[in-house]
Every structure is written in C-alpha cells, then in structure tokens.
Tab-separated table of C-alpha atoms and ligand atoms in Angstrom:
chain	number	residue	atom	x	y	z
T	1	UNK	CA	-23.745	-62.638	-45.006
T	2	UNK	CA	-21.825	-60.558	-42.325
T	3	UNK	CA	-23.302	-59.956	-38.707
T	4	UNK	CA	-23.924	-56.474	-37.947
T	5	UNK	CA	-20.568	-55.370	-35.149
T	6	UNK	CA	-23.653	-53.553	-32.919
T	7	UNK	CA	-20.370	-51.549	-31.058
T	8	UNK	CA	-20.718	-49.637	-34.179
T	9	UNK	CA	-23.815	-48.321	-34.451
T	10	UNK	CA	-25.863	-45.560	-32.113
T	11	UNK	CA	-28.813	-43.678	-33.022
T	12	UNK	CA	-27.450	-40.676	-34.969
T	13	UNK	CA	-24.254	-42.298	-36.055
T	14	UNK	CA	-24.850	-45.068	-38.715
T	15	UNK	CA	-22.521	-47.082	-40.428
T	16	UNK	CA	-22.490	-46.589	-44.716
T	17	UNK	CA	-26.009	-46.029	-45.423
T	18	UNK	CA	-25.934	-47.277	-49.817
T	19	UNK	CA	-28.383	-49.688	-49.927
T	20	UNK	CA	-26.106	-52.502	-51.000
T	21	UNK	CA	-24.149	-52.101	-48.039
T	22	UNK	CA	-27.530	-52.495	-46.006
T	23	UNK	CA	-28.304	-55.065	-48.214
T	24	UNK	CA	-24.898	-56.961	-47.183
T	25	UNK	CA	-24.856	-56.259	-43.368
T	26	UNK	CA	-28.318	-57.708	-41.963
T	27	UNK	CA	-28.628	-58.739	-38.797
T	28	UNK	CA	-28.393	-62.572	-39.320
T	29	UNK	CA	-27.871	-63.797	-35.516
T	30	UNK	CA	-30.246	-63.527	-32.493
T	31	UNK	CA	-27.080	-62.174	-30.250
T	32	UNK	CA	-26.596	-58.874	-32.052
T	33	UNK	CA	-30.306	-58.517	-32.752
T	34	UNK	CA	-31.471	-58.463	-28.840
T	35	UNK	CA	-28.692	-56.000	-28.046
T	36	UNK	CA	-29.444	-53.890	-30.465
T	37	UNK	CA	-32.956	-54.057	-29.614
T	38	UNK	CA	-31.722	-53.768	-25.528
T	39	UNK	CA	-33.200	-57.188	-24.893
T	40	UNK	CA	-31.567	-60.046	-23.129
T	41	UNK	CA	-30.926	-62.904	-25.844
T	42	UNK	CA	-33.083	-65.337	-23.824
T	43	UNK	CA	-35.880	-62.375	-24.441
T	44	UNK	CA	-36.275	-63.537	-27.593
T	45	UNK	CA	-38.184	-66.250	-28.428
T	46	UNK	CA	-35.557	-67.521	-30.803
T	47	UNK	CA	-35.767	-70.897	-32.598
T	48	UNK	CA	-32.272	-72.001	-33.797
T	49	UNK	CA	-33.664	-74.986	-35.545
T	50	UNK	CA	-36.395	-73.025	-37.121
T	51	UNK	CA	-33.481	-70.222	-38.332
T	52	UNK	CA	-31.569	-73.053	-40.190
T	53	UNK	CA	-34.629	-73.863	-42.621
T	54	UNK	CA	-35.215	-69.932	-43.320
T	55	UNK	CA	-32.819	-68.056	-41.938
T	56	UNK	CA	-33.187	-64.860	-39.726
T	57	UNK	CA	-32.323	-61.891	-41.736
T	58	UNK	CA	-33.264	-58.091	-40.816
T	59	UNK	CA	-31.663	-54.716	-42.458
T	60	UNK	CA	-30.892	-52.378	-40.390
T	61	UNK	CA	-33.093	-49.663	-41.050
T	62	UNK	CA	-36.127	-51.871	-40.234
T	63	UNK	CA	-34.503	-52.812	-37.185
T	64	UNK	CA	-34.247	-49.309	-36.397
T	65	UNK	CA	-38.059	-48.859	-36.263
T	66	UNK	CA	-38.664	-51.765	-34.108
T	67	UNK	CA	-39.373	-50.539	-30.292
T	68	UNK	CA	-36.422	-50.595	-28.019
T	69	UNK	CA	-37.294	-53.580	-24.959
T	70	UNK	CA	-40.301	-54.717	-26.330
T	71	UNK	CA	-39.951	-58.617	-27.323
T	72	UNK	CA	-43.357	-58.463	-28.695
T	73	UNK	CA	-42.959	-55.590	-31.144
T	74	UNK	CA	-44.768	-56.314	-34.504
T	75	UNK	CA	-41.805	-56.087	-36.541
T	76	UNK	CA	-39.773	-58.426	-34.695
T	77	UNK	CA	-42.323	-60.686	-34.614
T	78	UNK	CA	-42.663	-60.931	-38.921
T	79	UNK	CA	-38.780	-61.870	-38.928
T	80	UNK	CA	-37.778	-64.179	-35.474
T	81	UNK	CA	-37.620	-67.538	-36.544
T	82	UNK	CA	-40.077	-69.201	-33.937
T	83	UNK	CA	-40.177	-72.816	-32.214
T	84	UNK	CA	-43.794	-72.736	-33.419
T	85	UNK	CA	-42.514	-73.062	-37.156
T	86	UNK	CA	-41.620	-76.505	-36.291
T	87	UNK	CA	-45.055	-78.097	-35.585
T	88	UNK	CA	-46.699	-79.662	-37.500
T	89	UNK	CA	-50.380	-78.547	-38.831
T	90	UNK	CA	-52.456	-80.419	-41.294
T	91	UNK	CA	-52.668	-78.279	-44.602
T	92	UNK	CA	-50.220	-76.188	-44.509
T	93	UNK	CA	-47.583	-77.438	-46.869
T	94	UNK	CA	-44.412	-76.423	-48.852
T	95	UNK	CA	-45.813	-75.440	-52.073
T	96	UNK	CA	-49.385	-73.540	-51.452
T	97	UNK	CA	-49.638	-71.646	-54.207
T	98	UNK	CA	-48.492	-74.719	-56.511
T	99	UNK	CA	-46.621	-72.251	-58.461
T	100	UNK	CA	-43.924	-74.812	-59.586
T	101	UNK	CA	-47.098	-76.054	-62.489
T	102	UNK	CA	-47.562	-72.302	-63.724
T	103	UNK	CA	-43.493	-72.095	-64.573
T	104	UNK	CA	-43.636	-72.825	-68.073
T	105	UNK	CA	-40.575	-71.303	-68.459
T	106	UNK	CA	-37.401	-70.152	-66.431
T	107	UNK	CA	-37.891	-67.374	-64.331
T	108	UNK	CA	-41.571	-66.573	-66.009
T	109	UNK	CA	-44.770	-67.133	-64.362
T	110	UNK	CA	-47.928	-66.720	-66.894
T	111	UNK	CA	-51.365	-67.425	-64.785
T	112	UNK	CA	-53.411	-64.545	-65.210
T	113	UNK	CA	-54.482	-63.195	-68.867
T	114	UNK	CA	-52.569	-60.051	-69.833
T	115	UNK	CA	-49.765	-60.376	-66.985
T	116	UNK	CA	-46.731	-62.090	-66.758
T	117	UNK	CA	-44.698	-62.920	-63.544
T	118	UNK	CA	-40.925	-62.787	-63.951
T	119	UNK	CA	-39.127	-63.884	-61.073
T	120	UNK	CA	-36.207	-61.628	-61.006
T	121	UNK	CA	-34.333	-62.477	-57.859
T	122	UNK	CA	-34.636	-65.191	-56.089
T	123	UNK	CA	-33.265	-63.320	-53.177
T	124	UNK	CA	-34.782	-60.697	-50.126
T	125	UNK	CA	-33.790	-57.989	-48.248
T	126	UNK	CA	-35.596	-59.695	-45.013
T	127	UNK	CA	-36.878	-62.809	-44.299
T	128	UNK	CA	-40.603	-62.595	-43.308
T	129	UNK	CA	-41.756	-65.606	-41.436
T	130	UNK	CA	-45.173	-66.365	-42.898
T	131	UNK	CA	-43.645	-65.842	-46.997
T	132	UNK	CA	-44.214	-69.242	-49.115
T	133	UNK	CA	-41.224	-68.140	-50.502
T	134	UNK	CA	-39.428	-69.682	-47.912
T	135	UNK	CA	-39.813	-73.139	-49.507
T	136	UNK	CA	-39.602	-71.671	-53.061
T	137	UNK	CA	-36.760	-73.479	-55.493
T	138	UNK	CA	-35.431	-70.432	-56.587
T	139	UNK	CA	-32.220	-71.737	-57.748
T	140	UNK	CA	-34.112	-73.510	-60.375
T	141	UNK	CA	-35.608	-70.368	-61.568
T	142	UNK	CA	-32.494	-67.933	-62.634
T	143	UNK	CA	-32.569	-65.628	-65.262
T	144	UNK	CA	-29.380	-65.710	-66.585
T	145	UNK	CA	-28.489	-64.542	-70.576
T	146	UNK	CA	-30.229	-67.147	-72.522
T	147	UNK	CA	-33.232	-67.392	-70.127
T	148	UNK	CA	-33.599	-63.588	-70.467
T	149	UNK	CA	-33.674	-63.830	-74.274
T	150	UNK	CA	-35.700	-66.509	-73.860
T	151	UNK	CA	-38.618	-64.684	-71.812
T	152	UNK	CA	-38.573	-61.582	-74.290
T	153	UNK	CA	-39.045	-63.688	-77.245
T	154	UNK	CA	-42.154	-65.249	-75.153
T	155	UNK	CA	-43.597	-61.909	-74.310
T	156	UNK	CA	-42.923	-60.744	-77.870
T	157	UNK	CA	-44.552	-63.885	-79.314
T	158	UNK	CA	-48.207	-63.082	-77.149
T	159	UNK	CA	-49.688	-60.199	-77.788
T	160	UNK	CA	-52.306	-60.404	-75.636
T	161	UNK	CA	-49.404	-59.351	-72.453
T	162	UNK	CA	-50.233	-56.435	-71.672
T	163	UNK	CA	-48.444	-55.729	-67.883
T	164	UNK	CA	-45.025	-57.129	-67.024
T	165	UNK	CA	-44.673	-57.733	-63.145
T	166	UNK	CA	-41.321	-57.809	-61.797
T	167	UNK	CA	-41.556	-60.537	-58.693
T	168	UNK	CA	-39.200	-62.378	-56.702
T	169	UNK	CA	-37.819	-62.745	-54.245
T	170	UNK	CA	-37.334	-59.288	-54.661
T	171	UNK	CA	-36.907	-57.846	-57.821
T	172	UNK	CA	-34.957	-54.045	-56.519
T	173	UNK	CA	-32.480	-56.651	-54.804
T	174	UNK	CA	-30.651	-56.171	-58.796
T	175	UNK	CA	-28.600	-53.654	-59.623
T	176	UNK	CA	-30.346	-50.606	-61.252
T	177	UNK	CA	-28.114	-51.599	-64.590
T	178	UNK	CA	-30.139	-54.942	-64.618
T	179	UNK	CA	-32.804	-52.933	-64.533
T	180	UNK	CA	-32.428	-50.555	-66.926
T	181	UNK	CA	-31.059	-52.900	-69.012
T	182	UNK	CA	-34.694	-55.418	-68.992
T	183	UNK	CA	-36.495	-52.190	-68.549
T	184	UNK	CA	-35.554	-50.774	-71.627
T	185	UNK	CA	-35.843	-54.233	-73.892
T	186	UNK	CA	-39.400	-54.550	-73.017
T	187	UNK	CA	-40.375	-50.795	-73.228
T	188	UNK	CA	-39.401	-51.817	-77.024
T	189	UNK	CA	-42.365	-54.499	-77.253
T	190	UNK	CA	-45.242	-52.697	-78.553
T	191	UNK	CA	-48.070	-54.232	-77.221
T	192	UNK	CA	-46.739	-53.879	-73.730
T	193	UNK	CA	-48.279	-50.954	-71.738
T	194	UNK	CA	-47.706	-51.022	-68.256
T	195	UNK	CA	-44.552	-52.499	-65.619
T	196	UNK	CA	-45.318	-53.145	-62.370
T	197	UNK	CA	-42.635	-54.272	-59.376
T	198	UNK	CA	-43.662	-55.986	-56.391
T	199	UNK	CA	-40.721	-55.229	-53.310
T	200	UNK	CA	-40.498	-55.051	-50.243
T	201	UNK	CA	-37.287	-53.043	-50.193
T	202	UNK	CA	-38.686	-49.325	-50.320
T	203	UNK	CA	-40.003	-50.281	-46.535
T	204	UNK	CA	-37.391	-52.843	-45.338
T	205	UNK	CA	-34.271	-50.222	-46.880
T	206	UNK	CA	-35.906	-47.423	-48.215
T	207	UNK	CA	-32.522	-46.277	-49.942
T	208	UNK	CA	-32.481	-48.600	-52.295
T	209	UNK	CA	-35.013	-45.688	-54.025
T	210	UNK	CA	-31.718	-44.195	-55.887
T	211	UNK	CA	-32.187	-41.166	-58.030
T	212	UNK	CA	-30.957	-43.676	-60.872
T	213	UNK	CA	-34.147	-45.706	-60.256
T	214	UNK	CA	-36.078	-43.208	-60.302
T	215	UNK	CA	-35.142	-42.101	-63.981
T	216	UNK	CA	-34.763	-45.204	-65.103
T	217	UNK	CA	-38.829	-45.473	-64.320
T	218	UNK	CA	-39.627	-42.094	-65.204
T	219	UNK	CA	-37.753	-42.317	-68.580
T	220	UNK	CA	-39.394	-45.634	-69.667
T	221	UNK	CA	-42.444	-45.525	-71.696
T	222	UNK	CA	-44.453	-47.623	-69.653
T	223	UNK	CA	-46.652	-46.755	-67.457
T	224	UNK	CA	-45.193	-48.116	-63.933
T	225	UNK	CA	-46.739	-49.529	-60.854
T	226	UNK	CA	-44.656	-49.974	-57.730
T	227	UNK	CA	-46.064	-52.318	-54.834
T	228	UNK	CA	-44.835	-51.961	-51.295
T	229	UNK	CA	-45.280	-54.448	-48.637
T	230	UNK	CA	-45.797	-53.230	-45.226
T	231	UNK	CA	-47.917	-54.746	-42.653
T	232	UNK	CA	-47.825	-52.672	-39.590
T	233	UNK	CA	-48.090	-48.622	-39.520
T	234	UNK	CA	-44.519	-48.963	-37.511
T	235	UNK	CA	-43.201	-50.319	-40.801
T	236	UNK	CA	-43.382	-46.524	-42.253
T	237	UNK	CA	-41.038	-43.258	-40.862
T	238	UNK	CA	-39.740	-40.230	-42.485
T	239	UNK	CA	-37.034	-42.348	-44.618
T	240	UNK	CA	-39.834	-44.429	-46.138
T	241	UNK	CA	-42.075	-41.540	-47.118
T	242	UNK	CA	-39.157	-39.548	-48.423
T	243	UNK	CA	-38.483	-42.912	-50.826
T	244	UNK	CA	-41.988	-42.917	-52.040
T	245	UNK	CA	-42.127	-39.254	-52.752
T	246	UNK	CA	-39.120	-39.430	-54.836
T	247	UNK	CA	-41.217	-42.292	-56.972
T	248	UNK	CA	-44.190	-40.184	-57.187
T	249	UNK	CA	-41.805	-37.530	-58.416
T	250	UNK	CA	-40.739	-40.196	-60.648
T	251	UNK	CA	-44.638	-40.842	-62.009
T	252	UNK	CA	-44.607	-43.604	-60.358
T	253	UNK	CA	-47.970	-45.492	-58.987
T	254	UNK	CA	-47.710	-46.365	-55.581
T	255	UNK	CA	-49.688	-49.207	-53.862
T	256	UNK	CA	-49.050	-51.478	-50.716
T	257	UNK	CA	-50.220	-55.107	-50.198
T	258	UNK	CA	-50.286	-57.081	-46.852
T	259	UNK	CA	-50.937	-59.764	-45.159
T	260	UNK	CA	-53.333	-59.978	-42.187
T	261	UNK	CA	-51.060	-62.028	-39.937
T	262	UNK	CA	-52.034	-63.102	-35.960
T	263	UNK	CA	-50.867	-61.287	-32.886
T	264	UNK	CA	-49.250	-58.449	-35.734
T	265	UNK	CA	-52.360	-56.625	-37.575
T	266	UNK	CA	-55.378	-58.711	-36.747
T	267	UNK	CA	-56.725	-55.785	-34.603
T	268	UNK	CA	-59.399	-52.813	-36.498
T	269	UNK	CA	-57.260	-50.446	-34.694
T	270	UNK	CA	-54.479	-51.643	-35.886
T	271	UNK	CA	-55.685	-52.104	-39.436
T	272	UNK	CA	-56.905	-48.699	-39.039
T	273	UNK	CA	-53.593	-47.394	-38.212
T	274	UNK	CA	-51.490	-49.163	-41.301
T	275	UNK	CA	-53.696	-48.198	-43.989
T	276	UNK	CA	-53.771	-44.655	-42.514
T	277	UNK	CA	-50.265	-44.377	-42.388
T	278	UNK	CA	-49.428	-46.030	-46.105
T	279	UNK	CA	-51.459	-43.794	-47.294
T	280	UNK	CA	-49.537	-40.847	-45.257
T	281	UNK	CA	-46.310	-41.760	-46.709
T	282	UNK	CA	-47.610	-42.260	-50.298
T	283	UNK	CA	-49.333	-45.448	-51.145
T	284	UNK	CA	-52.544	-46.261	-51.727
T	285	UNK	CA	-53.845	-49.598	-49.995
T	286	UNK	CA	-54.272	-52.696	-52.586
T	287	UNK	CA	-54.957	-56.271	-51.314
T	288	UNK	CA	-54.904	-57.661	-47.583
T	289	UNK	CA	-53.751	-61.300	-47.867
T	290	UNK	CA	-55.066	-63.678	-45.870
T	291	UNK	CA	-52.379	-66.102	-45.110
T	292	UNK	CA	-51.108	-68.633	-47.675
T	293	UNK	CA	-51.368	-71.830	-45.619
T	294	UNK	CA	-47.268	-72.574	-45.836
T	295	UNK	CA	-45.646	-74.904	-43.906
T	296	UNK	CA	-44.101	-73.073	-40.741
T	297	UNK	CA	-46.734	-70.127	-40.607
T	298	UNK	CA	-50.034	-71.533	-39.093
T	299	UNK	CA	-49.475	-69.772	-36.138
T	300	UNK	CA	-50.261	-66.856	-37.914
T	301	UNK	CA	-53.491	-68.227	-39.535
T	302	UNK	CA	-56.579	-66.316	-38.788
T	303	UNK	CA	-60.249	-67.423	-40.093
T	304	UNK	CA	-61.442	-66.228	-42.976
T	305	UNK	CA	-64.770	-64.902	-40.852
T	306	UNK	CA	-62.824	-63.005	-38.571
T	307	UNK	CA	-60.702	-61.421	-41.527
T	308	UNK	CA	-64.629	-60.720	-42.783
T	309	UNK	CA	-65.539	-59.102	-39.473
T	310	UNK	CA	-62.100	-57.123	-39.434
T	311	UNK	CA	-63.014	-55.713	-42.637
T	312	UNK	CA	-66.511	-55.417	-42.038
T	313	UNK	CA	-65.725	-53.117	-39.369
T	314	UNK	CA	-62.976	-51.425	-41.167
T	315	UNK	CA	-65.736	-50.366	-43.556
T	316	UNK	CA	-67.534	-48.738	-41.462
T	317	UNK	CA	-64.369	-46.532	-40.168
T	318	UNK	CA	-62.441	-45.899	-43.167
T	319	UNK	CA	-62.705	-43.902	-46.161
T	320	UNK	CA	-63.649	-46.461	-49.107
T	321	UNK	CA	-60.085	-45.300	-50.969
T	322	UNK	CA	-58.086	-46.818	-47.981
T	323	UNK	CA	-60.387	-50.243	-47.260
T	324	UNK	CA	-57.852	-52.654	-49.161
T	325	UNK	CA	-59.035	-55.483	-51.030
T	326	UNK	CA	-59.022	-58.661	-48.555
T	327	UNK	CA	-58.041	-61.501	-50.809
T	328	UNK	CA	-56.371	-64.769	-51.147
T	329	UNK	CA	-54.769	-66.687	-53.705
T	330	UNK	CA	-56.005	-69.771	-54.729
T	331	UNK	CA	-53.769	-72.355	-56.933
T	332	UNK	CA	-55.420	-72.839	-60.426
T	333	UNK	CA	-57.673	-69.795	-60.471
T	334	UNK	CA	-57.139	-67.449	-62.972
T	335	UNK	CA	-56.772	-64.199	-60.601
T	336	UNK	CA	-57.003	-63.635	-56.919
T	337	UNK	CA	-59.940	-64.558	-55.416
T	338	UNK	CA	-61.951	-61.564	-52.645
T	339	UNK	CA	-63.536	-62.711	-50.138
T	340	UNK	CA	-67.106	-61.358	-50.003
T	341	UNK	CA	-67.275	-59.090	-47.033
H	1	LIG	C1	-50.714	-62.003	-57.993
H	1	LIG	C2	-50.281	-62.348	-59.350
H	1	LIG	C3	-50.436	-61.455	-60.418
H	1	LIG	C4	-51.036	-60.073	-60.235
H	1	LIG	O1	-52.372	-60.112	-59.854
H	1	LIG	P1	-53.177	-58.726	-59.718
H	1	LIG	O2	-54.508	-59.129	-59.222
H	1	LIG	O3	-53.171	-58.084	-61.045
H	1	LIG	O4	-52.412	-57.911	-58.712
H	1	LIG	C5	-50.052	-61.867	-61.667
H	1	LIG	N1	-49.523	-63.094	-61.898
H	1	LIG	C6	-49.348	-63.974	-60.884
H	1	LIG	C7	-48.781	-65.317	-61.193
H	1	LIG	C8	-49.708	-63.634	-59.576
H	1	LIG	O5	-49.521	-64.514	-58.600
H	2	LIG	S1	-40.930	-62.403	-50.906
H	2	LIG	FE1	-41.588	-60.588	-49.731
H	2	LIG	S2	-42.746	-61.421	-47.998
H	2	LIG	FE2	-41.522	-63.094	-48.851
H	2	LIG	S3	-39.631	-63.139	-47.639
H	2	LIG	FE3	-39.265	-61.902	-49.478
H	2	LIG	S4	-39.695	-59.805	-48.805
H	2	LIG	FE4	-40.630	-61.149	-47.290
C-alpha cells in the first residue's frame, strides 16, 4: 500500500477521487496522518509495535471528517494503533467469536437457520481497532473458482437458505464484475429471497456506491439489504448521504450496525447524536454491539450494565424506530443474543 504524498492534497483540491484509487492510497503511516490532521507526530498516541500486528490504515475521505488538531477525535481514535493493544487482559483472546468451528466450508459461514455467511474479501477499506477480524485467517478462507462453485452447489443443495449475507472483510472491497457476476448466479436459486451486504465502505469511501452497483442491486431479483457501519455521527457528511440515497434509489434497504466502544460513543448524547444522524443520511439503526472481547481491544470494553443504562436512557429520548438493538454475539448460539434492557 502507498502512503498518501499529503503536499498533494488541500481541502477543495483532491487527488483522483474512484474509489479504487482511495482504496489504494490510505494513509498507512503515523507521519502523514498527524500532518494531515495538523498535529505534531508525537500528538499521536501512536504504537509502532501495535501497527505491525494490525496495521494502521485510513482512506482519505474518512480522514477528511476527522477534526483538524484534535488528537482525541472519535474517528482517529477507532483506527490509531495504541500501546494499550499490547497488554495483556484475561479473556480477551484471538478467536472470540470461534468462528474458525462454523467454517464448514471455504469462504461460507452457516450458523444461523435460513442465512449463510460468505466471506467475500478477506480485505478492508480501514482498519478499526476493536474488529476480531484483526486476528481472522483470512488467507485460509478465499473464494477462488472452485470454492465459488463449491458454495453455490451448497446453497442450492439446502433449501431451507433463505438470505445470502455478503461478509468479510469487506465484501464492496470486489470489483462490481465480481459482484454481478455471484449476484446474478444466486438470484438463479429459487428458494433464495433476499441478499444482504455487510460494509463498511459506503461510510469509510462513500464512492465506492458506483451507479454500476447500484443497478447491479436494483436489477437483481432479490430483495437487498445493505448494512453500514458507523459509530460516531462525525462518521456521516454530505458524500455519505448522497451514497445512500443513490441505494435507496436503487431499492435498496438501508441499516447501520455499531459498536458501543469506550471514550468514542459510550455517552447518551453521543448515542443520541449517531443514531440521529444515520438516520438523517438514510439508514435506519440495527444492532449496537457490545464489544467482542478480542485480544488488543479491552480498552474499549464497557459493562454490559452500563451499555443497559445507556440504552435505558436512550429509550426514554429517542423515537422507538431509532433505539438500535444492543446485542452481542455469543459463540455457539444460534443468533445474536439482546441484552434485556
Ligand atoms: C451476524 C450473523 C448473521 C446475521 O444475523 P442477523 O441477526 O440476521 O443480522 C448471520 N450469520 C452469521 C454467521 C453471523 O455472524
Ligand atoms: S471488518 Fe469492519 S470493523 Fe472490522 S476492520 Fe474491517 S471494516 Fe473495520
């Protein structure tokens, strides 16, 4: 991955804006980042060691919405690799989710009755700190030709599938050809009724919405679900809302899913504000996450009876349409468990 040349860029001037080229040109060194952001690099509270187990990746357009001089802005804080990662905290380990005894087969994940997983990319537009993913042996887990052919022939075989989920990683990190291409193979399995992608892209680089997405989703005969993932109200702007409106032109249902992360969202106000504002630019709140206890995150670890009391009091404040559900996942249950509020 190439460092961002920051000499290049000022506010109205960017360099090529296609989404691949974002996708290519992250910020991937601390340098760059805190003089784009007009911080001193010892501002940060960078953790080279941390950075060369997950490393520090940021597109640029998310940059852009971070808060010039402000070390502590809640989008910097989801993607600086911190000296905290390091320690050591009993319980949080590699493999929460114990997802590597659900992969029956490559690329496919099939816990939950009537859904299956498929793991498209093993790649993401941004590293987020607090992801299991970060531990995640993706490079066991490509879909390549055979695989592909493989996983159709399982979903053809089961009947009982109705809802293919398109996971990663992050699935819109393919090119829209891959997608049309598995797009249109299962819209020909009859029993399937509904795709739904999980990505973090139409946030992190909201131009990766092409108008050749959006057709390709429209024009399919499934019904499709698209899930954001944005955790602060910062995380939205005009380019974000302008990406979801073009899916909702596309029949498209939008949701978003987050995580309720320490020191970044753990506040009612603040809560308040991002399920306000998702809603604003298009998408309707769906789960809060409580954290997945992954090795490297704990600092962001908040207990579940203050998540209860957050949402307690976001009841009370919110219309019931934007209270999302607060959840967590729990390895060997059949669905995500709520947390009774
Ligand atoms: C989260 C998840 C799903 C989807 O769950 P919903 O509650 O329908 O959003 C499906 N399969 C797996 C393996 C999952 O982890
Ligand atoms: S899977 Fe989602 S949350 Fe995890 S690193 Fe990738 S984009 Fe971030």
């Amino acid at each position: 991955m190439k460092a961002i040349n920051t000499a290049n860029i000022t506010h109205d001037q960017q360099p090529e804006s296609s989404w691949q080229h974002l996708l290519s040109h992250c910020f991937s060194d601390p340098v760059s980042l805190a003089k784009f952001l007009q911080l001193e690099a010892d501002q940060l509270n960078f953790s080279a060691a941390a950075s060369s187990q997950f490393s520090l990746k940021v597109p640029l357009p998310y940059a852009m919405r971070m808060q010039k001089g402000d070390s502590r802005d809640p989008l910097l804080l989801q993607v600086l690799p911190d000296p905290r990662e390091l320690e050591y905290f009993p319980g949080f380990v590699t493999d929460p989710l114990q997802e590597a005894d659900a992969n029956h087969l490559t690329g496919l994940i099939h816990k939950y009755q009537n859904r299956v997983l498929l793991m498209l990319s093993g790649a993401c537009a941004i590293n987020c700190r607090y992801c299991f993913r970060r531990h995640f042996p993706y490079d066991d887990n490509k879909i390549g030709s055979q695989q592909w052919q493989n996983i159709l022939q399982y979903i053809e075989n089961d009947n009982s599938i109705e809802e293919v989920i398109f996971s990663g990683g992050d699935p819109l990190a393919t090119s829209d050809q891959r997608l049309d291409k598995f797009i249109t193979q299962l819209g020909k399995i009859k029993h399937l009724q509904r795709l739904r992608i999980h990505s973090r892209l139409p946030v992190v680089i909201p131009q990766r919405i092409t108008d050749h997405l959006c057709q390709i989703l429209q024009t399919t005969r499934l019904q499709t679900v698209l899930v954001i993932h944005a955790n602060h109200a910062n995380e939205f702007d005009h380019q974000v809302s302008a990406a979801l409106a073009k899916l909702q032109a596309a029949k498209v249902t939008v949701l978003n899913q987050a995580v309720l992360l320490k020191g970044i969202n753990d506040s009612v106000e603040s809560q308040k504000r991002l399920h306000t504002a998702s809603f604003a630019a298009g998408a309707l709140p769906y789960y809060l996450f409580v954290l997945d206890p992954v090795q490297g995150a704990a600092h962001f670890d908040i207990s579940d009876s203050q998540a209860q009391q957050l949402i307690r009091e976001l009841q009370r404040q919110l219309p019931g349409y934007l209270l999302p559900r607060l959840a967590r996942e729990i390895p060997g249950m059949p669905h995500k468990t709520l947390l009774a509020i």
